[in-house]
Amino acid sequence: GQAARWAGHIVSVEGRPAVVTAMTIVPNINTNLLKGTPNLLVGIKYIDEAFISEIGRSLLLSDLALIPKPAQRDGVVSEPFVGDDGIPAGYLSWTTRRPGQMLLHVILPLVAFGIFGTGVLANTMFKRLKRGSEELARREAQARHEAKHDAMSGLPNRVQMVENIENFLHHHTAERGNRRAVAAYIDIDRFKDINDTLGHEAGDQLIKVVGQRLKARLRPQDFLSRFGGDEFAILGMPVGLGGDAAIEERIAQAFALPFSIHGQSIRVTASVGLAVAPDNGVTADELMRHADIALYEAKNQGRDRTVLFSAEMAKKVEHRRSIELDLRTALEANQLRLHYQPIISCSTGAIVGVEALLRWRHPVHGEMSPVDFIPIAENAGLLPALGEWVFDQAMKDSKHWPNLEVAVNLSPVQFRHVELSAMLRELVAKHNVEPERFVLEITEGVLLEATNHTNSILEAIRAMGFKTALDDFGTRYSSLAYLCNFKFDKIKIDRSFVSKISRVDTSRTIVESVVKLGRRLGMDIVAEGVETELEAVMMTKFGCTDLQGFYFSRALPADQMTKFLSTFQPKRIAQAPHPLHIVAATGAAG
């Protein structure tokens, strides 16, 4: 088939040079459709000044021109321009460029601009890197400072304190003479009460003010730090003999005057434990541990005092630690026991209940009193687990005496740290017992620290059906408001009142008043620690409903209590003479 063809030439048209192009017009799909000679498409473009200027711009020749005669100027090139038809059209002329002129005028400015831009960018990046480096250095310094300082008081913290002790001990180990240091461990007394009564914001303010007071009274070379909570530590270095007394005096001066907190003047005391290096320790850990032991002893002695560490204190701590470990083992191995002391009805003389009392036979020390190991368990955080074990065993044993109430003691720790109501509900379901048979004995310490949480637990206990008793009434804080503000089923009068009932008029007056008030409020009154017939008779005549003590029986294991119940003969205590007659008779006989 035939294909489209084209051609183009520079020729003279009407005396003017022009670019003439021609192309055949044929079908572009099927050339067989073409019949005869194809038509032509002819285009003419005159070579005028505009055409030449456009060609010059594309060749970077700004003065390219078509002139009739050759140019005679230096540096101007003229070349004949002849068309394809042989007819001269004139001369093409342009100015030649010097070597490198293009570089100077076009490339070099671009390069210079690039270098300038690179410099500006590099300078900007350098400044940013410098600022970033400075910011990183600032943050690193801040992080190092925060890692060694307390955020609230601004004082150095435990980490920096330990470093200072280690540095001192390292540099002065060989100088045993007067190169000594005193570590003081300070604890603000009853800080929790301040937080509870004035609020945590006031507590924080007190921490800051105490830190300022202490710092103002120390020497420049002494080092003060905050260990956390309400605890501070001081490293007096170096000191000579008697340096501990000087540190003690400075601390006493800091707490001598009341503190003004949020417009209120409050007097604050502190307990202090001291340890001297290198006598009481050659490492920071050892020195501070001994100062902590001395602080613990200061608290045990009644607070508001300073105690210097001694080896005897360390032995006591080791003993407590040993007892703690053995108690953990005994709890895990189920080596503890419950004994039960009977509770006697004054009206019938029959046994109406028992009190569960914890017992532990230590493998080395023999029978240990709860008075000795319960405080250790409390400090070690064992009381929640210990209390749960007691409840579990008491409910299990209670099935042997289905007609008796079982009294179980509750500690303040169990109210603070245990989901008590959930635990009791679970044990009731486990043993399938009636909550109404159990009396939960609560000390006044629980009520002294009463919070909404404590109140809600007490309400939950009663809602489940458990009875409650106010234990050891009259021994500690004893407020009659407790009897009005909290609903109790029983009041237990402490042994200290019962033992004096026959010889101290004040005790008799107090007992009579408590019994009358409690009975009018619908409470039963239990007299604890009854050891003689006289005490049993007098407490009955004063209006007590129940008696408990060695006069009837000591505390017995569960199996022995079962035997005791089968042989016990009720005593008609209420038929005895009036207690005042007995007292008078006793006095006359004496």
Coordinates of C-alpha atoms in Angstrom, one line a residue:
G1 CA 0.0 0.0 0.0
Q2 CA 0.9 3.6 -0.2
A3 CA 2.3 5.5 2.9
A4 CA 2.1 9.2 3.6
R5 CA 5.2 11.1 2.6
W6 CA 6.6 14.5 3.4
A7 CA 9.4 16.9 2.5
G8 CA 10.7 20.3 3.7
H9 CA 13.1 22.9 2.1
I10 CA 14.2 26.5 2.5
V11 CA 13.3 28.3 -0.7
S12 CA 12.4 31.7 -1.8
V13 CA 8.7 32.5 -1.9
E14 CA 7.7 35.7 -3.5
G15 CA 11.2 36.9 -3.0
R16 CA 11.3 36.1 0.7
P17 CA 13.2 33.2 2.2
A18 CA 10.8 30.7 3.8
V19 CA 10.6 27.1 5.2
V20 CA 8.2 25.2 2.9
T21 CA 6.9 21.7 4.0
A22 CA 4.6 19.4 2.1
M23 CA 2.9 16.1 3.1
T24 CA 0.6 13.7 1.3
I25 CA -2.9 13.2 2.7
V26 CA -3.7 9.4 2.7
P27 CA -5.9 7.2 4.8
N28 CA -4.1 6.2 8.0
I29 CA -6.0 3.0 8.6
N30 CA -6.4 1.3 5.1
T31 CA -4.4 2.9 2.3
N32 CA -6.2 0.8 -0.2
L33 CA -9.1 3.2 0.1
L34 CA -7.0 5.8 -1.7
K35 CA -8.0 6.3 -5.4
G36 CA -5.9 8.3 -7.7
T37 CA -3.3 11.0 -6.8
P38 CA -3.4 12.0 -3.1
N39 CA -3.8 15.6 -2.0
L40 CA -0.9 17.5 -0.5
L41 CA -0.8 19.6 2.7
V42 CA 1.6 22.5 2.2
G43 CA 3.0 24.7 5.0
I44 CA 5.0 27.9 4.6
K45 CA 6.9 29.7 7.4
Y46 CA 8.7 32.9 6.4
I47 CA 12.2 33.4 7.8
D48 CA 11.7 36.8 9.3
E49 CA 13.2 38.6 12.3
A50 CA 10.9 36.9 14.8
F51 CA 11.9 33.4 13.4
I52 CA 15.6 34.2 13.6
S53 CA 15.3 35.6 17.2
E54 CA 13.6 32.4 18.3
I55 CA 16.4 30.3 16.7
G56 CA 19.0 32.5 18.5
R57 CA 17.4 32.1 21.9
S58 CA 17.4 28.3 21.5
L59 CA 21.2 28.5 20.6
L60 CA 22.0 31.0 23.4
L61 CA 22.9 33.6 20.6
S62 CA 21.0 36.6 21.7
D63 CA 22.1 38.8 18.7
L64 CA 21.6 36.2 15.9
A65 CA 20.3 38.0 12.8
L66 CA 19.7 37.7 9.1
I67 CA 21.3 40.7 7.3
P68 CA 21.6 41.5 3.6
K69 CA 25.4 42.2 3.7
P70 CA 28.3 40.8 5.7
A71 CA 29.0 42.6 9.0
Q72 CA 32.3 44.4 9.3
R73 CA 32.7 44.6 13.1
D74 CA 35.3 42.7 15.1
G75 CA 34.0 39.6 16.9
V76 CA 31.0 39.4 14.6
V77 CA 30.7 36.4 12.4
S78 CA 28.7 36.5 9.0
E79 CA 27.9 33.4 7.1
P80 CA 26.0 33.3 3.7
F81 CA 22.5 31.9 4.0
V82 CA 21.5 30.2 0.7
G83 CA 18.2 28.4 0.2
D84 CA 17.8 24.9 -1.2
D85 CA 16.8 26.4 -4.5
G86 CA 20.3 28.2 -4.7
I87 CA 18.9 31.6 -4.2
P88 CA 20.9 33.7 -1.6
A89 CA 18.8 34.9 1.3
G90 CA 21.4 37.1 3.0
Y91 CA 23.9 36.6 5.7
L92 CA 23.5 35.1 9.3
S93 CA 25.5 37.1 11.7
W94 CA 26.2 36.7 15.5
T95 CA 28.8 37.8 18.0
T96 CA 31.3 35.2 19.1
R97 CA 31.8 34.5 22.9
R98 CA 35.1 34.5 24.8
P99 CA 36.2 31.1 26.3
G100 CA 34.6 30.7 29.7
Q101 CA 32.2 33.5 29.2
M102 CA 29.3 31.1 29.5
L103 CA 30.8 29.9 32.7
L104 CA 31.2 33.4 34.0
H105 CA 27.7 34.6 33.1
V106 CA 25.6 31.5 33.6
I107 CA 27.3 28.6 35.4
L108 CA 29.4 30.6 37.8
P109 CA 26.5 32.6 39.4
L110 CA 24.6 29.3 39.8
V111 CA 27.6 27.7 41.5
A112 CA 28.1 30.8 43.7
F113 CA 24.5 30.7 44.7
G114 CA 24.8 27.0 45.4
I115 CA 27.8 27.6 47.6
F116 CA 26.1 30.4 49.4
G117 CA 23.0 28.3 50.0
T118 CA 25.1 25.4 51.2
G119 CA 26.9 27.8 53.6
V120 CA 23.6 29.1 55.0
L121 CA 22.2 25.6 55.3
A122 CA 25.4 24.4 57.0
N123 CA 25.4 27.4 59.4
T124 CA 21.7 26.7 60.2
M125 CA 22.4 23.1 60.8
F126 CA 25.4 23.9 62.9
K127 CA 23.4 26.2 65.1
R128 CA 20.6 23.7 65.4
L129 CA 23.2 21.0 66.3
K130 CA 24.7 23.3 68.8
R131 CA 21.4 24.2 70.4
G132 CA 20.5 20.5 70.4
S133 CA 23.8 19.6 72.0
E134 CA 23.4 22.3 74.6
E135 CA 19.8 21.1 75.3
L136 CA 21.0 17.5 75.7
A137 CA 23.7 18.7 78.0
R138 CA 21.2 20.7 80.0
R139 CA 18.8 17.8 80.2
E140 CA 21.6 15.4 81.2
A141 CA 22.7 17.8 83.9
Q142 CA 19.1 18.2 85.1
A143 CA 18.6 14.4 85.0
R144 CA 21.8 13.9 87.0
H145 CA 20.6 16.5 89.5
E146 CA 17.1 15.0 89.7
A147 CA 18.6 11.5 90.2
K148 CA 20.4 12.8 93.3
H149 CA 17.9 15.3 94.7
D150 CA 14.5 15.1 96.2
A151 CA 11.9 16.8 94.1
M152 CA 9.8 18.3 96.9
S153 CA 12.4 19.6 99.3
G154 CA 15.2 20.2 96.9
L155 CA 17.6 18.4 99.2
P156 CA 20.0 15.6 98.1
N157 CA 18.4 12.2 98.3
R158 CA 19.5 8.7 99.5
V159 CA 21.7 8.1 96.4
Q160 CA 23.9 11.2 97.0
M161 CA 24.0 10.5 100.7
V162 CA 25.3 7.0 100.2
E163 CA 27.9 8.4 97.7
N164 CA 29.1 10.9 100.3
I165 CA 29.4 8.3 103.0
E166 CA 31.3 6.0 100.7
N167 CA 33.7 8.8 99.7
F168 CA 34.3 9.8 103.3
L169 CA 34.9 6.2 104.4
H170 CA 37.2 5.6 101.4
H171 CA 39.4 8.6 101.9
H172 CA 39.6 8.5 105.7
T173 CA 39.8 4.7 106.4
A174 CA 43.4 4.9 107.4
E175 CA 42.9 7.9 109.7
R176 CA 41.1 6.3 112.6
G177 CA 41.9 9.0 115.1
N178 CA 39.6 12.1 114.9
R179 CA 38.6 11.5 111.3
R180 CA 35.1 10.3 112.2
A181 CA 31.6 10.8 110.8
V182 CA 28.2 10.7 112.4
A183 CA 25.2 9.5 110.5
A184 CA 21.9 10.6 111.9
Y185 CA 18.6 9.0 110.8
I186 CA 15.6 11.4 111.6
D187 CA 11.9 10.5 111.6
I188 CA 9.2 13.0 112.3
D189 CA 7.0 11.7 115.1
R190 CA 3.3 11.0 114.2
F191 CA 3.6 12.5 110.8
K192 CA 0.7 10.5 109.6
D193 CA -1.6 12.2 112.1
I194 CA -0.5 15.6 110.7
N195 CA -1.3 14.5 107.2
D196 CA -4.7 13.1 108.3
T197 CA -5.7 16.2 110.4
L198 CA -4.2 19.1 108.4
G199 CA -4.0 17.4 104.9
H200 CA -1.3 16.2 102.7
E201 CA -0.5 19.7 101.4
A202 CA 0.3 20.8 105.0
G203 CA 2.4 17.6 105.4
D204 CA 4.4 18.5 102.3
Q205 CA 4.9 22.1 103.7
L206 CA 6.1 20.7 107.0
I207 CA 8.7 18.5 105.2
K208 CA 10.0 21.6 103.4
V209 CA 10.2 23.7 106.6
V210 CA 11.9 20.9 108.6
G211 CA 14.5 20.6 105.8
Q212 CA 15.1 24.4 105.9
R213 CA 15.4 24.3 109.7
L214 CA 17.9 21.4 109.8
K215 CA 20.0 22.9 107.0
A216 CA 20.2 26.3 108.8
R217 CA 21.6 24.7 112.0
L218 CA 24.2 22.4 110.4
R219 CA 27.8 23.2 109.7
P220 CA 28.8 23.9 106.1
Q221 CA 30.6 20.6 105.9
D222 CA 27.7 18.6 107.2
F223 CA 25.5 16.9 104.6
L224 CA 21.7 16.9 104.8
S225 CA 19.5 14.7 102.7
R226 CA 15.9 13.5 102.5
F227 CA 15.4 9.8 102.4
G228 CA 11.7 9.9 101.5
G229 CA 8.4 10.2 103.4
D230 CA 9.1 11.9 106.7
E231 CA 12.7 10.7 107.0
F232 CA 15.9 12.8 106.8
A233 CA 19.5 11.8 107.2
I234 CA 22.5 13.9 108.2
L235 CA 26.2 13.0 107.7
G236 CA 28.4 15.1 110.0
M237 CA 31.9 15.0 108.7
P238 CA 34.5 15.0 110.0
V239 CA 33.9 15.1 113.7
G240 CA 35.9 14.4 116.7
L241 CA 35.0 12.5 119.9
G242 CA 31.6 13.6 121.1
G243 CA 30.5 14.6 117.6
D244 CA 27.3 12.6 118.1
A245 CA 26.3 14.9 120.9
A246 CA 26.9 18.0 118.8
I247 CA 24.7 16.6 116.0
E248 CA 22.0 15.7 118.5
E249 CA 22.0 19.2 119.9
R250 CA 21.7 20.8 116.4
I251 CA 18.7 18.5 115.6
A252 CA 17.1 19.3 118.9
Q253 CA 17.4 23.1 118.1
A254 CA 15.7 22.6 114.8
F255 CA 12.6 21.1 116.5
A256 CA 12.7 23.3 119.6
L257 CA 10.2 25.9 118.3
P258 CA 6.8 25.3 116.9
F259 CA 6.3 25.2 113.1
S260 CA 3.9 27.6 111.3
I261 CA 2.1 25.6 108.7
H262 CA -0.7 27.3 106.7
G263 CA -1.3 29.8 109.5
Q264 CA -1.4 27.1 112.3
S265 CA 1.3 26.8 114.9
I266 CA 2.1 23.1 115.5
R267 CA 4.8 21.6 117.7
V268 CA 6.6 18.7 116.1
T269 CA 9.0 16.2 117.7
A270 CA 11.4 13.8 116.1
S271 CA 13.0 10.4 116.8
V272 CA 16.7 10.1 115.9
G273 CA 19.0 7.2 115.5
L274 CA 22.8 7.8 115.4
A275 CA 25.7 5.7 114.2
V276 CA 29.4 6.7 114.2
A277 CA 31.8 5.7 111.4
P278 CA 34.1 3.9 111.4
D279 CA 33.1 2.4 114.9
N280 CA 29.6 1.4 113.8
G281 CA 30.3 0.7 110.1
V282 CA 32.9 0.9 107.4
T283 CA 30.4 0.9 104.5
A284 CA 27.5 3.3 103.8
D285 CA 25.0 0.4 103.9
E286 CA 26.3 -0.8 107.3
L287 CA 26.4 2.7 108.8
M288 CA 22.9 3.7 107.7
R289 CA 21.5 0.3 108.7
H290 CA 22.9 0.7 112.2
A291 CA 21.5 4.3 112.3
D292 CA 18.1 2.9 111.3
I293 CA 18.3 0.3 114.1
A294 CA 19.0 3.1 116.6
L295 CA 16.0 5.0 115.2
Y296 CA 13.8 1.9 115.6
E297 CA 14.9 1.7 119.2
A298 CA 14.2 5.4 119.8
K299 CA 10.6 4.9 118.6
N300 CA 10.2 1.8 120.8
Q301 CA 11.3 3.9 123.8
G302 CA 8.5 6.4 123.2
R303 CA 9.7 8.7 120.4
D304 CA 11.0 12.3 120.9
R305 CA 14.5 11.1 121.7
T306 CA 17.9 10.4 120.3
V307 CA 19.5 6.9 120.6
L308 CA 23.1 6.0 119.7
F309 CA 23.6 2.6 118.1
S310 CA 25.0 -0.2 120.2
A311 CA 25.8 -3.9 119.5
E312 CA 23.0 -4.9 121.9
M313 CA 20.5 -3.3 119.6
A314 CA 21.8 -5.2 116.6
K315 CA 21.3 -8.5 118.6
K316 CA 17.7 -7.5 119.2
V317 CA 17.1 -6.8 115.6
E318 CA 18.7 -10.1 114.6
H319 CA 16.5 -11.8 117.2
R320 CA 13.4 -10.2 115.7
R321 CA 14.5 -11.1 112.2
S322 CA 15.0 -14.7 113.3
I323 CA 11.6 -14.8 114.9
E324 CA 10.1 -13.3 111.7
L325 CA 11.6 -16.0 109.5
D326 CA 10.5 -18.8 111.8
L327 CA 7.0 -17.3 112.0
R328 CA 6.8 -17.3 108.2
T329 CA 7.9 -20.9 108.2
A330 CA 5.4 -21.8 110.9
L331 CA 2.5 -20.1 109.0
E332 CA 3.4 -21.9 105.7
A333 CA 3.8 -25.3 107.4
N334 CA 0.6 -24.9 109.5
Q335 CA 2.5 -25.1 112.8
L336 CA 0.4 -22.5 114.6
R337 CA -2.4 -23.5 117.0
L338 CA -5.6 -22.0 118.4
H339 CA -6.5 -22.4 122.0
Y340 CA -10.0 -21.5 123.3
Q341 CA -11.0 -19.9 126.6
P342 CA -14.6 -20.4 127.8
I343 CA -16.9 -17.4 128.3
I344 CA -19.4 -17.9 131.2
S345 CA -22.9 -16.5 131.5
C346 CA -23.4 -14.6 134.8
S347 CA -27.1 -15.5 134.9
T348 CA -26.9 -19.2 134.3
G349 CA -23.2 -20.0 135.0
A350 CA -23.1 -22.0 131.8
I351 CA -20.6 -21.7 129.0
V352 CA -22.0 -19.5 126.2
G353 CA -19.0 -19.0 124.1
V354 CA -15.2 -19.3 123.6
E355 CA -12.5 -16.9 122.6
A356 CA -9.9 -18.0 120.0
L357 CA -6.4 -17.3 121.2
L358 CA -3.3 -17.8 118.9
R359 CA -0.5 -20.0 120.2
W360 CA 3.0 -20.8 118.8
R361 CA 5.6 -23.2 120.1
H362 CA 8.9 -22.0 118.8
P363 CA 11.4 -24.7 118.0
V364 CA 14.1 -23.0 120.0
H365 CA 12.4 -20.5 122.4
G366 CA 9.4 -22.8 123.3
E367 CA 6.0 -21.4 123.9
M368 CA 5.9 -17.7 122.7
S369 CA 3.3 -15.3 123.9
P370 CA 1.4 -13.4 121.2
V371 CA 2.6 -10.2 123.0
D372 CA 6.1 -11.1 121.8
F373 CA 5.5 -12.3 118.2
I374 CA 2.4 -10.4 117.1
P375 CA 4.3 -7.0 116.9
I376 CA 7.0 -8.8 114.9
A377 CA 4.3 -10.1 112.6
E378 CA 2.8 -6.7 112.2
N379 CA 6.2 -5.0 111.3
A380 CA 6.9 -7.8 108.8
G381 CA 3.5 -7.5 107.1
L382 CA 2.4 -11.0 108.2
L383 CA -0.7 -10.0 110.1
P384 CA -3.1 -10.2 107.1
A385 CA -2.1 -13.8 106.4
L386 CA -1.9 -14.6 110.1
G387 CA -5.4 -13.2 110.6
E388 CA -6.9 -15.1 107.7
W389 CA -5.4 -18.3 109.1
V390 CA -6.9 -17.7 112.5
F391 CA -10.4 -17.1 111.0
D392 CA -10.1 -20.2 108.8
Q393 CA -9.1 -22.4 111.8
A394 CA -11.7 -20.9 114.2
M395 CA -14.5 -21.5 111.7
K396 CA -13.3 -25.0 111.2
D397 CA -13.1 -25.7 115.0
S398 CA -16.5 -24.0 115.6
K399 CA -18.3 -27.0 114.1
H400 CA -17.4 -29.0 117.3
W401 CA -19.4 -26.6 119.4
P402 CA -22.5 -25.7 117.3
N403 CA -24.3 -24.0 120.3
L404 CA -21.4 -21.6 121.3
E405 CA -20.3 -18.2 120.1
V406 CA -16.7 -17.9 119.0
A407 CA -14.9 -14.7 119.6
V408 CA -11.9 -13.7 117.3
N409 CA -9.6 -10.7 117.6
L410 CA -9.2 -8.2 114.8
S411 CA -6.1 -5.9 114.5
P412 CA -6.0 -2.4 113.1
V413 CA -3.7 -3.7 110.4
Q414 CA -6.4 -6.1 109.1
F415 CA -8.7 -3.1 108.6
R416 CA -6.0 -1.2 106.7
H417 CA -4.5 -3.8 104.5
V418 CA -7.0 -6.6 103.9
E419 CA -10.2 -6.9 102.0
L420 CA -11.7 -8.1 105.3
S421 CA -15.4 -8.4 104.3
A422 CA -14.5 -10.3 101.1
M423 CA -12.2 -12.7 103.1
L424 CA -14.9 -13.3 105.7
R425 CA -17.6 -13.9 103.1
E426 CA -15.3 -16.4 101.4
L427 CA -14.5 -18.3 104.6
V428 CA -18.2 -18.4 105.6
A429 CA -19.0 -20.1 102.3
K430 CA -16.1 -22.4 102.6
H431 CA -17.0 -23.7 106.1
N432 CA -20.8 -23.3 105.7
V433 CA -21.1 -21.6 109.1
E434 CA -23.5 -19.0 110.5
P435 CA -21.9 -15.5 110.9
E436 CA -24.2 -14.8 113.9
R437 CA -22.1 -17.3 115.9
F438 CA -18.9 -15.2 115.6
V439 CA -18.0 -12.2 117.6
L440 CA -15.2 -10.0 116.1
E441 CA -13.3 -8.2 118.9
I442 CA -12.0 -4.8 117.9
T443 CA -9.6 -2.7 119.9
E444 CA -9.9 1.0 120.5
G445 CA -6.9 1.6 118.2
V446 CA -9.1 0.8 115.2
L447 CA -11.6 3.5 116.2
L448 CA -8.9 6.0 117.0
E449 CA -7.8 5.7 113.4
A450 CA -11.3 5.5 112.1
T451 CA -11.8 6.5 108.5
N452 CA -14.6 6.1 106.0
H453 CA -12.9 2.9 104.9
T454 CA -13.0 1.6 108.5
N455 CA -16.6 2.6 109.0
S456 CA -17.6 0.9 105.7
I457 CA -15.9 -2.3 106.8
L458 CA -17.6 -2.3 110.2
E459 CA -21.0 -1.8 108.5
A460 CA -20.2 -4.6 106.0
I461 CA -19.3 -7.0 108.9
R462 CA -22.5 -6.3 110.7
A463 CA -24.5 -6.6 107.5
M464 CA -23.2 -10.1 107.0
G465 CA -24.4 -11.0 110.5
F466 CA -21.2 -11.0 112.5
K467 CA -21.4 -9.6 116.0
T468 CA -18.8 -7.1 117.2
A469 CA -17.2 -6.4 120.6
L470 CA -15.2 -3.4 121.8
D471 CA -12.2 -5.2 123.3
D472 CA -10.0 -4.0 126.2
F473 CA -12.2 -1.1 127.0
G474 CA -10.6 1.4 129.3
T475 CA -6.9 0.6 128.7
R476 CA -5.9 3.1 126.1
Y477 CA -7.9 6.0 124.6
S478 CA -11.3 5.0 126.0
S479 CA -13.9 7.5 124.8
L480 CA -17.5 7.0 125.7
A481 CA -18.2 8.5 122.3
Y482 CA -17.1 5.2 120.8
L483 CA -20.1 3.5 122.4
C484 CA -22.5 6.0 120.9
N485 CA -20.9 6.4 117.4
F486 CA -20.3 2.8 116.7
K487 CA -22.8 -0.1 117.1
F488 CA -21.3 -2.9 119.2
D489 CA -23.0 -6.0 120.5
K490 CA -20.6 -6.4 123.4
I491 CA -18.1 -4.4 125.6
K492 CA -15.2 -6.3 127.1
I493 CA -13.9 -4.7 130.3
D494 CA -10.1 -5.1 130.6
R495 CA -8.4 -7.2 133.2
S496 CA -6.7 -4.1 134.7
F497 CA -10.1 -2.9 136.0
V498 CA -11.2 -6.4 137.1
S499 CA -8.1 -7.0 139.2
K500 CA -8.6 -3.7 141.1
I501 CA -12.3 -4.0 141.6
S502 CA -12.0 -5.1 145.3
R503 CA -9.5 -2.5 146.4
V504 CA -9.7 0.6 144.3
D505 CA -12.9 2.7 144.5
T506 CA -12.2 4.5 141.2
S507 CA -12.1 1.1 139.3
R508 CA -15.5 0.1 140.8
T509 CA -17.0 3.5 139.9
I510 CA -15.7 3.3 136.3
V511 CA -16.9 -0.4 135.9
E512 CA -20.4 0.4 137.3
S513 CA -20.7 3.4 134.9
V514 CA -19.6 1.5 131.8
V515 CA -21.8 -1.4 132.6
K516 CA -24.9 0.8 133.2
L517 CA -24.2 2.8 130.0
G518 CA -23.5 -0.3 127.9
R519 CA -26.6 -2.2 129.1
R520 CA -28.8 0.8 128.5
L521 CA -27.4 0.9 124.9
G522 CA -28.4 -2.8 124.5
M523 CA -24.9 -4.2 124.8
D524 CA -23.7 -7.3 126.7
I525 CA -20.8 -6.7 129.1
V526 CA -17.9 -9.2 129.3
A527 CA -15.4 -9.0 132.2
E528 CA -12.0 -10.3 131.1
G529 CA -9.3 -11.8 133.4
V530 CA -11.5 -13.0 136.2
E531 CA -9.2 -15.0 138.4
T532 CA -10.9 -15.2 141.8
E533 CA -14.4 -16.0 143.1
L534 CA -14.6 -12.5 144.6
E535 CA -13.9 -10.9 141.2
A536 CA -16.6 -13.1 139.6
V537 CA -19.2 -12.2 142.2
M538 CA -18.5 -8.5 142.1
M539 CA -18.5 -8.2 138.3
T540 CA -21.8 -10.2 138.3
K541 CA -23.4 -7.9 140.8
F542 CA -22.2 -4.8 138.9
G543 CA -24.3 -6.0 136.0
C544 CA -21.9 -7.8 133.7
T545 CA -23.5 -10.4 131.5
D546 CA -20.5 -12.7 130.9
L547 CA -17.2 -13.6 132.6
Q548 CA -13.9 -14.9 131.3
G549 CA -10.7 -15.8 133.0
F550 CA -8.5 -18.4 134.8
Y551 CA -11.1 -18.7 137.6
F552 CA -13.1 -20.9 135.1
S553 CA -10.4 -22.2 132.8
R554 CA -7.2 -21.4 131.0
A555 CA -7.2 -21.4 127.2
L556 CA -7.4 -25.0 125.9
P557 CA -6.7 -26.7 122.5
A558 CA -9.8 -27.5 120.6
D559 CA -9.9 -31.2 121.5
Q560 CA -9.4 -30.5 125.2
M561 CA -12.1 -27.8 125.1
T562 CA -14.5 -30.3 123.8
K563 CA -13.8 -32.6 126.8
F564 CA -14.0 -29.6 129.2
L565 CA -17.4 -28.7 127.8
S566 CA -18.7 -32.3 128.4
T567 CA -17.7 -32.2 132.1
F568 CA -18.2 -28.5 133.0
Q569 CA -20.8 -27.9 135.8
P570 CA -22.6 -24.5 135.6
K571 CA -22.0 -22.2 138.6
R572 CA -24.8 -20.0 139.9
I573 CA -22.6 -16.9 140.4
A574 CA -25.5 -14.4 140.5
Q575 CA -26.7 -15.9 143.8
A576 CA -23.5 -14.8 145.7
P577 CA -23.8 -11.9 148.3
H578 CA -23.7 -8.3 147.2
P579 CA -20.1 -7.3 146.3
L580 CA -20.0 -4.4 148.7
H581 CA -20.7 -6.8 151.6
I582 CA -17.8 -9.0 150.3
V583 CA -15.5 -6.0 150.1
A584 CA -16.4 -4.9 153.6
A585 CA -15.8 -8.4 154.9
T586 CA -12.5 -8.6 153.1
G587 CA -11.4 -5.3 154.6
A588 CA -12.5 -6.4 158.1
A589 CA -10.6 -9.6 157.8
G590 CA -7.5 -7.8 156.7

